[in-house]
């Protein structure tokens, strides 16, 4: 046990208004600072060690330096890069007009009646086909309805004697 007398130990006990007793808080500032400074030193040493390990590994695997950037990725004189490398789309969404161009060409094919070959019109253009359907429906509505069949009058039977 410690060399403190019973009076010294009891003098540190705080008696609350509701009969609760607790000991006064004592923060060992020196120990807290030692742990904090030790942690910072360990963190710095670990960071320097991992950086040196990365540099050594990079020199081991690429002694000539980093590989050159592929030509498809670097912009050309018009500041354009390749649209797609492999299956990865390289353009920003704001600059990518591929979908709009595809929809525009599909709409043009529908409007002009193109099929697989753009030089051959293989079907009725969409607008013309829609006009034909509308005209057929309008003509069907304007035809007079056939007269309803009238019931034939049946001869009345002669009275029998």
Tab-separated table of C-alpha atoms in Angstrom, residues 11-125:
chain	number	residue	atom	x	y	z
A	11	UNK	CA	-9.132	14.488	2.380
A	12	UNK	CA	-9.350	13.834	-1.362
A	13	UNK	CA	-12.816	12.289	-1.136
A	14	UNK	CA	-15.611	14.648	-2.069
A	15	UNK	CA	-18.962	14.143	-0.366
A	16	UNK	CA	-21.878	15.254	-2.507
A	17	UNK	CA	-25.169	16.734	-1.303
A	18	UNK	CA	-27.048	13.482	-1.957
A	19	UNK	CA	-24.673	11.264	-0.038
A	20	UNK	CA	-22.563	10.312	-3.053
A	21	UNK	CA	-18.831	10.169	-2.404
A	22	UNK	CA	-16.241	10.375	-5.133
A	23	UNK	CA	-12.567	11.018	-5.373
A	24	UNK	CA	-11.291	14.221	-6.904
A	25	UNK	CA	-10.030	13.931	-10.527
A	26	UNK	CA	-6.282	14.075	-11.059
A	27	UNK	CA	-4.922	14.239	-14.606
A	28	UNK	CA	-1.333	13.193	-14.974
A	29	UNK	CA	-0.359	15.791	-17.567
A	30	UNK	CA	3.197	14.521	-17.886
A	31	UNK	CA	2.060	11.003	-18.794
A	32	UNK	CA	-0.503	12.349	-21.318
A	33	UNK	CA	2.192	14.452	-23.026
A	34	UNK	CA	4.616	11.513	-23.118
A	35	UNK	CA	2.031	9.269	-24.824
A	36	UNK	CA	1.055	12.024	-27.311
A	37	UNK	CA	4.631	12.899	-28.263
A	38	UNK	CA	5.576	9.204	-28.486
A	39	UNK	CA	2.617	8.566	-30.823
A	40	UNK	CA	3.586	11.484	-33.073
A	41	UNK	CA	7.196	10.269	-33.266
A	42	UNK	CA	6.066	6.716	-34.136
A	43	UNK	CA	3.709	8.101	-36.811
A	44	UNK	CA	6.483	10.219	-38.403
A	45	UNK	CA	8.972	7.321	-38.370
A	46	UNK	CA	6.336	5.000	-39.922
A	47	UNK	CA	5.550	7.570	-42.641
A	48	UNK	CA	9.208	8.028	-43.568
A	49	UNK	CA	9.746	4.251	-43.574
A	50	UNK	CA	6.739	3.597	-45.855
A	51	UNK	CA	7.810	6.408	-48.231
A	52	UNK	CA	11.322	4.928	-48.528
A	53	UNK	CA	9.803	1.471	-49.093
A	54	UNK	CA	7.622	2.842	-51.907
A	55	UNK	CA	10.576	4.615	-53.566
A	56	UNK	CA	12.715	1.461	-53.381
A	57	UNK	CA	9.908	-0.701	-54.806
A	58	UNK	CA	9.261	1.761	-57.639
A	59	UNK	CA	12.968	1.764	-58.599
A	60	UNK	CA	13.006	-2.027	-58.466
A	61	UNK	CA	10.032	-2.474	-60.824
A	62	UNK	CA	10.595	0.541	-63.095
A	63	UNK	CA	14.316	1.393	-63.130
A	64	UNK	CA	13.933	3.614	-66.257
A	65	UNK	CA	11.266	5.721	-64.583
A	66	UNK	CA	7.536	5.810	-65.114
A	67	UNK	CA	6.086	4.405	-68.322
A	68	UNK	CA	5.163	6.940	-71.028
A	69	UNK	CA	1.545	8.018	-71.299
A	70	UNK	CA	-0.171	6.099	-74.140
A	71	UNK	CA	-0.765	8.131	-77.296
A	72	UNK	CA	-4.535	7.580	-77.221
A	73	UNK	CA	-4.813	9.268	-73.824
A	74	UNK	CA	-2.757	12.351	-74.618
A	75	UNK	CA	-4.685	15.124	-76.362
A	76	UNK	CA	-3.919	15.800	-80.016
A	77	UNK	CA	-3.341	19.259	-81.502
A	78	UNK	CA	-7.097	19.982	-81.254
A	79	UNK	CA	-7.046	19.081	-77.547
A	80	UNK	CA	-9.112	15.943	-78.159
A	81	UNK	CA	-8.462	12.510	-76.733
A	82	UNK	CA	-9.642	9.178	-78.111
A	83	UNK	CA	-13.375	8.665	-77.601
A	84	UNK	CA	-12.954	5.183	-76.214
A	85	UNK	CA	-9.969	3.110	-75.126
A	86	UNK	CA	-10.845	-0.557	-74.874
A	87	UNK	CA	-14.412	-0.399	-73.612
A	88	UNK	CA	-13.884	2.620	-71.366
A	89	UNK	CA	-15.468	5.902	-72.440
A	90	UNK	CA	-12.815	8.615	-71.991
A	91	UNK	CA	-14.899	11.774	-72.382
A	92	UNK	CA	-16.632	13.800	-69.727
A	93	UNK	CA	-20.403	13.409	-69.736
A	94	UNK	CA	-20.840	17.093	-70.592
A	95	UNK	CA	-18.661	16.709	-73.697
A	96	UNK	CA	-19.967	13.321	-74.849
A	97	UNK	CA	-22.383	13.705	-77.768
A	98	UNK	CA	-22.232	10.083	-78.934
A	99	UNK	CA	-25.760	9.229	-77.731
A	100	UNK	CA	-27.253	12.405	-79.221
A	101	UNK	CA	-25.597	11.685	-82.589
A	102	UNK	CA	-26.889	8.109	-82.555
A	103	UNK	CA	-30.449	9.209	-81.758
A	104	UNK	CA	-30.252	11.905	-84.434
A	105	UNK	CA	-29.122	9.378	-87.087
A	106	UNK	CA	-31.868	6.935	-86.045
A	107	UNK	CA	-34.488	9.673	-86.283
A	108	UNK	CA	-33.156	10.654	-89.721
A	109	UNK	CA	-33.416	7.027	-90.876
A	110	UNK	CA	-37.016	6.876	-89.675
A	111	UNK	CA	-37.896	10.188	-91.313
A	112	UNK	CA	-36.349	9.257	-94.664
A	113	UNK	CA	-37.255	5.546	-94.715
A	114	UNK	CA	-33.705	4.193	-94.730
A	115	UNK	CA	-32.944	0.621	-93.853
A	116	UNK	CA	-29.520	-0.924	-93.422
A	117	UNK	CA	-28.115	0.819	-96.505
A	118	UNK	CA	-28.501	4.599	-96.499
A	119	UNK	CA	-28.698	4.680	-100.300
A	120	UNK	CA	-31.763	2.444	-100.460
A	121	UNK	CA	-35.160	3.547	-99.229
A	122	UNK	CA	-36.756	0.310	-98.131
A	123	UNK	CA	-39.850	1.449	-96.308
A	124	UNK	CA	-42.285	4.281	-96.155
A	125	UNK	CA	-40.869	7.218	-94.209
